[in-house]
Amino acid sequence: MKDITDERSTLEKPLSFQKMRFRYYLAKRLLPKNQVLDIGCGNGYGADYFLLDYSGIDYYYKAIEEANKNYFLNDFNVMELPSGLSNYKDNSQENIICCELIEHLSYNDGQKLLNEIHRILNPEGYLFLTTPIYKNQKELYKNHIQEYSKSEMKEFLLRYDFKIIKEGGYYTTYLIDFLRFIRGKNKSENFSLRTKEKKTKWLLIKITKISNLLGYYFPSIAKHQWYLCQK
């Protein structure tokens, strides 16, 4: 996989961190209460939502080190994706989360990912998946290899025999773009989405929470799509 360290959510990146929190909030609300495997778990923040029912895998060893340090009661492993999923037995997983990962894979590896997820999910197991909406992006993000429109993603899921139970969107950039425009008026002010400055961080957190909800309630303007699927 391509190195995506720059995209990983941390407390110093309040926008991406709040988007990540919203994804886990949705997954927690939508998935049945069972064991959860998070494919592309990053630093393991999903454990805050699923507690001891949660385990994760990621290709980036530093993220897994951080996850094991902060959530030592959970199980985290370094694994190349999607090839590492071959380590799991057929029908062995009850719930799978796969958030903002498939866009970092080639089309062929995306096919392998969905095929492997379908194989390891138990009968009637659930998948919660999120990814950007290609047609609603201004441009392909530098670390993304293959993005999908909503129709393409739905066709992809159905091709691998997933039943789409619910679908929607989250996050829109209108408020962030407006903030950038306003702050950019003052050339002496260096505005960044990565900040430790308390007032700016507080403002970004509030704006991102509202932006997540705007995309959720008005999916036609959302930048990201989400799906709850059943095997």
JSON list of N, CA, C and O in Angstrom, two decimals, residues 47-84:
[
{"chain": "A", "resi": 47, "resn": "ALA", "atom": "N", "xyz": [-11.54, 1.55, 19.64]},
{"chain": "A", "resi": 47, "resn": "ALA", "atom": "CA", "xyz": [-11.70, 0.88, 20.94]},
{"chain": "A", "resi": 47, "resn": "ALA", "atom": "C", "xyz": [-12.45, 1.75, 21.92]},
{"chain": "A", "resi": 47, "resn": "ALA", "atom": "O", "xyz": [-13.08, 1.23, 22.86]},
{"chain": "A", "resi": 48, "resn": "ASP", "atom": "N", "xyz": [-12.42, 3.07, 21.74]},
{"chain": "A", "resi": 48, "resn": "ASP", "atom": "CA", "xyz": [-13.17, 3.97, 22.62]},
{"chain": "A", "resi": 48, "resn": "ASP", "atom": "C", "xyz": [-14.67, 3.74, 22.47]},
{"chain": "A", "resi": 48, "resn": "ASP", "atom": "O", "xyz": [-15.44, 4.06, 23.38]},
{"chain": "A", "resi": 49, "resn": "TYR", "atom": "N", "xyz": [-15.09, 3.20, 21.34]},
{"chain": "A", "resi": 49, "resn": "TYR", "atom": "CA", "xyz": [-16.51, 3.02, 21.05]},
{"chain": "A", "resi": 49, "resn": "TYR", "atom": "C", "xyz": [-16.97, 1.59, 21.25]},
{"chain": "A", "resi": 49, "resn": "TYR", "atom": "O", "xyz": [-18.11, 1.35, 21.68]},
{"chain": "A", "resi": 50, "resn": "PHE", "atom": "N", "xyz": [-16.12, 0.62, 20.92]},
{"chain": "A", "resi": 50, "resn": "PHE", "atom": "CA", "xyz": [-16.53, -0.79, 20.98]},
{"chain": "A", "resi": 50, "resn": "PHE", "atom": "C", "xyz": [-15.90, -1.56, 22.14]},
{"chain": "A", "resi": 50, "resn": "PHE", "atom": "O", "xyz": [-16.17, -2.74, 22.31]},
{"chain": "A", "resi": 51, "resn": "LEU", "atom": "N", "xyz": [-15.03, -0.89, 22.90]},
{"chain": "A", "resi": 51, "resn": "LEU", "atom": "CA", "xyz": [-14.42, -1.46, 24.09]},
{"chain": "A", "resi": 51, "resn": "LEU", "atom": "C", "xyz": [-13.74, -2.79, 23.78]},
{"chain": "A", "resi": 51, "resn": "LEU", "atom": "O", "xyz": [-13.00, -2.89, 22.81]},
{"chain": "A", "resi": 52, "resn": "LEU", "atom": "N", "xyz": [-13.99, -3.83, 24.56]},
{"chain": "A", "resi": 52, "resn": "LEU", "atom": "CA", "xyz": [-13.26, -5.08, 24.41]},
{"chain": "A", "resi": 52, "resn": "LEU", "atom": "C", "xyz": [-13.77, -5.94, 23.25]},
{"chain": "A", "resi": 52, "resn": "LEU", "atom": "O", "xyz": [-13.17, -6.99, 22.95]},
{"chain": "A", "resi": 53, "resn": "ASP", "atom": "N", "xyz": [-14.86, -5.52, 22.60]},
{"chain": "A", "resi": 53, "resn": "ASP", "atom": "CA", "xyz": [-15.35, -6.26, 21.44]},
{"chain": "A", "resi": 53, "resn": "ASP", "atom": "C", "xyz": [-14.56, -5.92, 20.18]},
{"chain": "A", "resi": 53, "resn": "ASP", "atom": "O", "xyz": [-14.85, -6.43, 19.10]},
{"chain": "A", "resi": 54, "resn": "TYR", "atom": "N", "xyz": [-13.58, -5.05, 20.31]},
{"chain": "A", "resi": 54, "resn": "TYR", "atom": "CA", "xyz": [-12.91, -4.44, 19.15]},
{"chain": "A", "resi": 54, "resn": "TYR", "atom": "C", "xyz": [-11.48, -4.95, 18.98]},
{"chain": "A", "resi": 54, "resn": "TYR", "atom": "O", "xyz": [-10.72, -5.07, 19.94]},
{"chain": "A", "resi": 55, "resn": "SER", "atom": "N", "xyz": [-11.12, -5.27, 17.74]},
{"chain": "A", "resi": 55, "resn": "SER", "atom": "CA", "xyz": [-9.73, -5.57, 17.38]},
{"chain": "A", "resi": 55, "resn": "SER", "atom": "C", "xyz": [-9.44, -4.90, 16.04]},
{"chain": "A", "resi": 55, "resn": "SER", "atom": "O", "xyz": [-10.37, -4.54, 15.30]},
{"chain": "A", "resi": 56, "resn": "GLY", "atom": "N", "xyz": [-8.17, -4.72, 15.72]},
{"chain": "A", "resi": 56, "resn": "GLY", "atom": "CA", "xyz": [-7.85, -4.00, 14.50]},
{"chain": "A", "resi": 56, "resn": "GLY", "atom": "C", "xyz": [-6.58, -4.46, 13.83]},
{"chain": "A", "resi": 56, "resn": "GLY", "atom": "O", "xyz": [-5.68, -5.04, 14.47]},
{"chain": "A", "resi": 57, "resn": "ILE", "atom": "N", "xyz": [-6.50, -4.19, 12.53]},
{"chain": "A", "resi": 57, "resn": "ILE", "atom": "CA", "xyz": [-5.29, -4.46, 11.75]},
{"chain": "A", "resi": 57, "resn": "ILE", "atom": "C", "xyz": [-4.97, -3.24, 10.90]},
{"chain": "A", "resi": 57, "resn": "ILE", "atom": "O", "xyz": [-5.86, -2.49, 10.49]},
{"chain": "A", "resi": 58, "resn": "ASP", "atom": "N", "xyz": [-3.69, -3.04, 10.66]},
{"chain": "A", "resi": 58, "resn": "ASP", "atom": "CA", "xyz": [-3.24, -1.93, 9.85]},
{"chain": "A", "resi": 58, "resn": "ASP", "atom": "C", "xyz": [-1.86, -2.28, 9.31]},
{"chain": "A", "resi": 58, "resn": "ASP", "atom": "O", "xyz": [-1.10, -3.00, 9.96]},
{"chain": "A", "resi": 59, "resn": "TYR", "atom": "N", "xyz": [-1.53, -1.75, 8.13]},
{"chain": "A", "resi": 59, "resn": "TYR", "atom": "CA", "xyz": [-0.23, -2.06, 7.55]},
{"chain": "A", "resi": 59, "resn": "TYR", "atom": "C", "xyz": [0.91, -1.25, 8.18]},
{"chain": "A", "resi": 59, "resn": "TYR", "atom": "O", "xyz": [2.08, -1.61, 8.04]},
{"chain": "A", "resi": 60, "resn": "TYR", "atom": "N", "xyz": [0.56, -0.16, 8.88]},
{"chain": "A", "resi": 60, "resn": "TYR", "atom": "CA", "xyz": [1.57, 0.77, 9.38]},
{"chain": "A", "resi": 60, "resn": "TYR", "atom": "C", "xyz": [1.95, 0.41, 10.81]},
{"chain": "A", "resi": 60, "resn": "TYR", "atom": "O", "xyz": [1.16, 0.57, 11.74]},
{"chain": "A", "resi": 61, "resn": "TYR", "atom": "N", "xyz": [3.17, -0.06, 11.00]},
{"chain": "A", "resi": 61, "resn": "TYR", "atom": "CA", "xyz": [3.57, -0.61, 12.30]},
{"chain": "A", "resi": 61, "resn": "TYR", "atom": "C", "xyz": [3.56, 0.44, 13.41]},
{"chain": "A", "resi": 61, "resn": "TYR", "atom": "O", "xyz": [3.27, 0.12, 14.57]},
{"chain": "A", "resi": 62, "resn": "LYS", "atom": "N", "xyz": [3.86, 1.71, 13.09]},
{"chain": "A", "resi": 62, "resn": "LYS", "atom": "CA", "xyz": [3.87, 2.74, 14.13]},
{"chain": "A", "resi": 62, "resn": "LYS", "atom": "C", "xyz": [2.46, 2.98, 14.67]},
{"chain": "A", "resi": 62, "resn": "LYS", "atom": "O", "xyz": [2.28, 3.24, 15.87]},
{"chain": "A", "resi": 63, "resn": "ALA", "atom": "N", "xyz": [1.46, 2.92, 13.80]},
{"chain": "A", "resi": 63, "resn": "ALA", "atom": "CA", "xyz": [0.07, 3.07, 14.25]},
{"chain": "A", "resi": 63, "resn": "ALA", "atom": "C", "xyz": [-0.32, 1.92, 15.16]},
{"chain": "A", "resi": 63, "resn": "ALA", "atom": "O", "xyz": [-0.98, 2.13, 16.20]},
{"chain": "A", "resi": 64, "resn": "ILE", "atom": "N", "xyz": [0.09, 0.71, 14.81]},
{"chain": "A", "resi": 64, "resn": "ILE", "atom": "CA", "xyz": [-0.23, -0.46, 15.63]},
{"chain": "A", "resi": 64, "resn": "ILE", "atom": "C", "xyz": [0.50, -0.40, 16.96]},
{"chain": "A", "resi": 64, "resn": "ILE", "atom": "O", "xyz": [-0.05, -0.78, 18.02]},
{"chain": "A", "resi": 65, "resn": "GLU", "atom": "N", "xyz": [1.72, 0.08, 16.96]},
{"chain": "A", "resi": 65, "resn": "GLU", "atom": "CA", "xyz": [2.45, 0.26, 18.22]},
{"chain": "A", "resi": 65, "resn": "GLU", "atom": "C", "xyz": [1.70, 1.22, 19.14]},
{"chain": "A", "resi": 65, "resn": "GLU", "atom": "O", "xyz": [1.57, 0.98, 20.35]},
{"chain": "A", "resi": 66, "resn": "GLU", "atom": "N", "xyz": [1.21, 2.30, 18.57]},
{"chain": "A", "resi": 66, "resn": "GLU", "atom": "CA", "xyz": [0.46, 3.29, 19.35]},
{"chain": "A", "resi": 66, "resn": "GLU", "atom": "C", "xyz": [-0.84, 2.69, 19.86]},
{"chain": "A", "resi": 66, "resn": "GLU", "atom": "O", "xyz": [-1.24, 2.92, 21.01]},
{"chain": "A", "resi": 67, "resn": "ALA", "atom": "N", "xyz": [-1.52, 1.92, 19.01]},
{"chain": "A", "resi": 67, "resn": "ALA", "atom": "CA", "xyz": [-2.78, 1.28, 19.42]},
{"chain": "A", "resi": 67, "resn": "ALA", "atom": "C", "xyz": [-2.55, 0.31, 20.56]},
{"chain": "A", "resi": 67, "resn": "ALA", "atom": "O", "xyz": [-3.29, 0.30, 21.55]},
{"chain": "A", "resi": 68, "resn": "ASN", "atom": "N", "xyz": [-1.52, -0.52, 20.45]},
{"chain": "A", "resi": 68, "resn": "ASN", "atom": "CA", "xyz": [-1.24, -1.50, 21.50]},
{"chain": "A", "resi": 68, "resn": "ASN", "atom": "C", "xyz": [-0.82, -0.82, 22.81]},
{"chain": "A", "resi": 68, "resn": "ASN", "atom": "O", "xyz": [-1.10, -1.34, 23.89]},
{"chain": "A", "resi": 69, "resn": "LYS", "atom": "N", "xyz": [-0.17, 0.33, 22.71]},
{"chain": "A", "resi": 69, "resn": "LYS", "atom": "CA", "xyz": [0.24, 1.05, 23.91]},
{"chain": "A", "resi": 69, "resn": "LYS", "atom": "C", "xyz": [-0.96, 1.67, 24.62]},
{"chain": "A", "resi": 69, "resn": "LYS", "atom": "O", "xyz": [-1.08, 1.61, 25.85]},
{"chain": "A", "resi": 70, "resn": "ASN", "atom": "N", "xyz": [-1.87, 2.27, 23.85]},
{"chain": "A", "resi": 70, "resn": "ASN", "atom": "CA", "xyz": [-3.01, 2.99, 24.44]},
{"chain": "A", "resi": 70, "resn": "ASN", "atom": "C", "xyz": [-4.19, 2.09, 24.77]},
{"chain": "A", "resi": 70, "resn": "ASN", "atom": "O", "xyz": [-4.98, 2.41, 25.67]},
{"chain": "A", "resi": 71, "resn": "TYR", "atom": "N", "xyz": [-4.33, 0.97, 24.05]},
{"chain": "A", "resi": 71, "resn": "TYR", "atom": "CA", "xyz": [-5.47, 0.06, 24.26]},
{"chain": "A", "resi": 71, "resn": "TYR", "atom": "C", "xyz": [-4.93, -1.36, 24.41]},
{"chain": "A", "resi": 71, "resn": "TYR", "atom": "O", "xyz": [-5.17, -2.23, 23.58]},
{"chain": "A", "resi": 72, "resn": "PHE", "atom": "N", "xyz": [-4.20, -1.58, 25.49]},
{"chain": "A", "resi": 72, "resn": "PHE", "atom": "CA", "xyz": [-3.47, -2.84, 25.65]},
{"chain": "A", "resi": 72, "resn": "PHE", "atom": "C", "xyz": [-4.38, -4.04, 25.91]},
{"chain": "A", "resi": 72, "resn": "PHE", "atom": "O", "xyz": [-3.93, -5.18, 25.83]},
{"chain": "A", "resi": 73, "resn": "LEU", "atom": "N", "xyz": [-5.66, -3.80, 26.20]},
{"chain": "A", "resi": 73, "resn": "LEU", "atom": "CA", "xyz": [-6.58, -4.92, 26.41]},
{"chain": "A", "resi": 73, "resn": "LEU", "atom": "C", "xyz": [-7.19, -5.41, 25.09]},
{"chain": "A", "resi": 73, "resn": "LEU", "atom": "O", "xyz": [-7.84, -6.46, 25.06]},
{"chain": "A", "resi": 74, "resn": "ASN", "atom": "N", "xyz": [-6.99, -4.64, 24.02]},
{"chain": "A", "resi": 74, "resn": "ASN", "atom": "CA", "xyz": [-7.49, -5.03, 22.71]},
{"chain": "A", "resi": 74, "resn": "ASN", "atom": "C", "xyz": [-6.38, -5.69, 21.89]},
{"chain": "A", "resi": 74, "resn": "ASN", "atom": "O", "xyz": [-5.21, -5.63, 22.27]},
{"chain": "A", "resi": 75, "resn": "ASP", "atom": "N", "xyz": [-6.77, -6.28, 20.79]},
{"chain": "A", "resi": 75, "resn": "ASP", "atom": "CA", "xyz": [-5.82, -7.01, 19.95]},
{"chain": "A", "resi": 75, "resn": "ASP", "atom": "C", "xyz": [-5.59, -6.25, 18.65]},
{"chain": "A", "resi": 75, "resn": "ASP", "atom": "O", "xyz": [-6.52, -6.04, 17.88]},
{"chain": "A", "resi": 76, "resn": "PHE", "atom": "N", "xyz": [-4.34, -5.83, 18.40]},
{"chain": "A", "resi": 76, "resn": "PHE", "atom": "CA", "xyz": [-3.98, -5.11, 17.18]},
{"chain": "A", "resi": 76, "resn": "PHE", "atom": "C", "xyz": [-2.79, -5.79, 16.52]},
{"chain": "A", "resi": 76, "resn": "PHE", "atom": "O", "xyz": [-1.85, -6.20, 17.20]},
{"chain": "A", "resi": 77, "resn": "ASN", "atom": "N", "xyz": [-2.83, -5.86, 15.19]},
{"chain": "A", "resi": 77, "resn": "ASN", "atom": "CA", "xyz": [-1.75, -6.54, 14.47]},
{"chain": "A", "resi": 77, "resn": "ASN", "atom": "C", "xyz": [-1.38, -5.79, 13.20]},
{"chain": "A", "resi": 77, "resn": "ASN", "atom": "O", "xyz": [-2.25, -5.20, 12.53]},
{"chain": "A", "resi": 78, "resn": "VAL", "atom": "N", "xyz": [-0.09, -5.83, 12.88]},
{"chain": "A", "resi": 78, "resn": "VAL", "atom": "CA", "xyz": [0.40, -5.28, 11.61]},
{"chain": "A", "resi": 78, "resn": "VAL", "atom": "C", "xyz": [0.12, -6.30, 10.51]},
{"chain": "A", "resi": 78, "resn": "VAL", "atom": "O", "xyz": [0.41, -7.49, 10.66]},
{"chain": "A", "resi": 79, "resn": "MET", "atom": "N", "xyz": [-0.45, -5.82, 9.42]},
{"chain": "A", "resi": 79, "resn": "MET", "atom": "CA", "xyz": [-0.82, -6.73, 8.36]},
{"chain": "A", "resi": 79, "resn": "MET", "atom": "C", "xyz": [-0.89, -5.98, 7.03]},
{"chain": "A", "resi": 79, "resn": "MET", "atom": "O", "xyz": [-1.47, -4.90, 6.96]},
{"chain": "A", "resi": 80, "resn": "GLU", "atom": "N", "xyz": [-0.26, -6.51, 6.01]},
{"chain": "A", "resi": 80, "resn": "GLU", "atom": "CA", "xyz": [-0.37, -5.91, 4.68]},
{"chain": "A", "resi": 80, "resn": "GLU", "atom": "C", "xyz": [-1.80, -6.09, 4.18]},
{"chain": "A", "resi": 80, "resn": "GLU", "atom": "O", "xyz": [-2.43, -7.12, 4.41]},
{"chain": "A", "resi": 81, "resn": "LEU", "atom": "N", "xyz": [-2.31, -5.06, 3.52]},
{"chain": "A", "resi": 81, "resn": "LEU", "atom": "CA", "xyz": [-3.70, -5.11, 3.06]},
{"chain": "A", "resi": 81, "resn": "LEU", "atom": "C", "xyz": [-3.76, -4.91, 1.54]},
{"chain": "A", "resi": 81, "resn": "LEU", "atom": "O", "xyz": [-3.05, -4.08, 1.00]},
{"chain": "A", "resi": 82, "resn": "PRO", "atom": "N", "xyz": [-4.61, -5.73, 0.87]},
{"chain": "A", "resi": 82, "resn": "PRO", "atom": "CA", "xyz": [-5.58, -6.69, 1.42]},
{"chain": "A", "resi": 82, "resn": "PRO", "atom": "C", "xyz": [-5.03, -8.10, 1.62]},
{"chain": "A", "resi": 82, "resn": "PRO", "atom": "O", "xyz": [-5.74, -8.96, 2.13]},
{"chain": "A", "resi": 83, "resn": "SER", "atom": "N", "xyz": [-3.78, -8.36, 1.23]},
{"chain": "A", "resi": 83, "resn": "SER", "atom": "CA", "xyz": [-3.28, -9.74, 1.22]},
{"chain": "A", "resi": 83, "resn": "SER", "atom": "C", "xyz": [-3.30, -10.39, 2.60]},
{"chain": "A", "resi": 83, "resn": "SER", "atom": "O", "xyz": [-3.52, -11.60, 2.73]},
{"chain": "A", "resi": 84, "resn": "GLY", "atom": "N", "xyz": [-3.10, -9.60, 3.66]},
{"chain": "A", "resi": 84, "resn": "GLY", "atom": "CA", "xyz": [-3.04, -10.15, 5.01]},
{"chain": "A", "resi": 84, "resn": "GLY", "atom": "C", "xyz": [-4.34, -10.76, 5.49]},
{"chain": "A", "resi": 84, "resn": "GLY", "atom": "O", "xyz": [-4.35, -11.57, 6.44]}
]
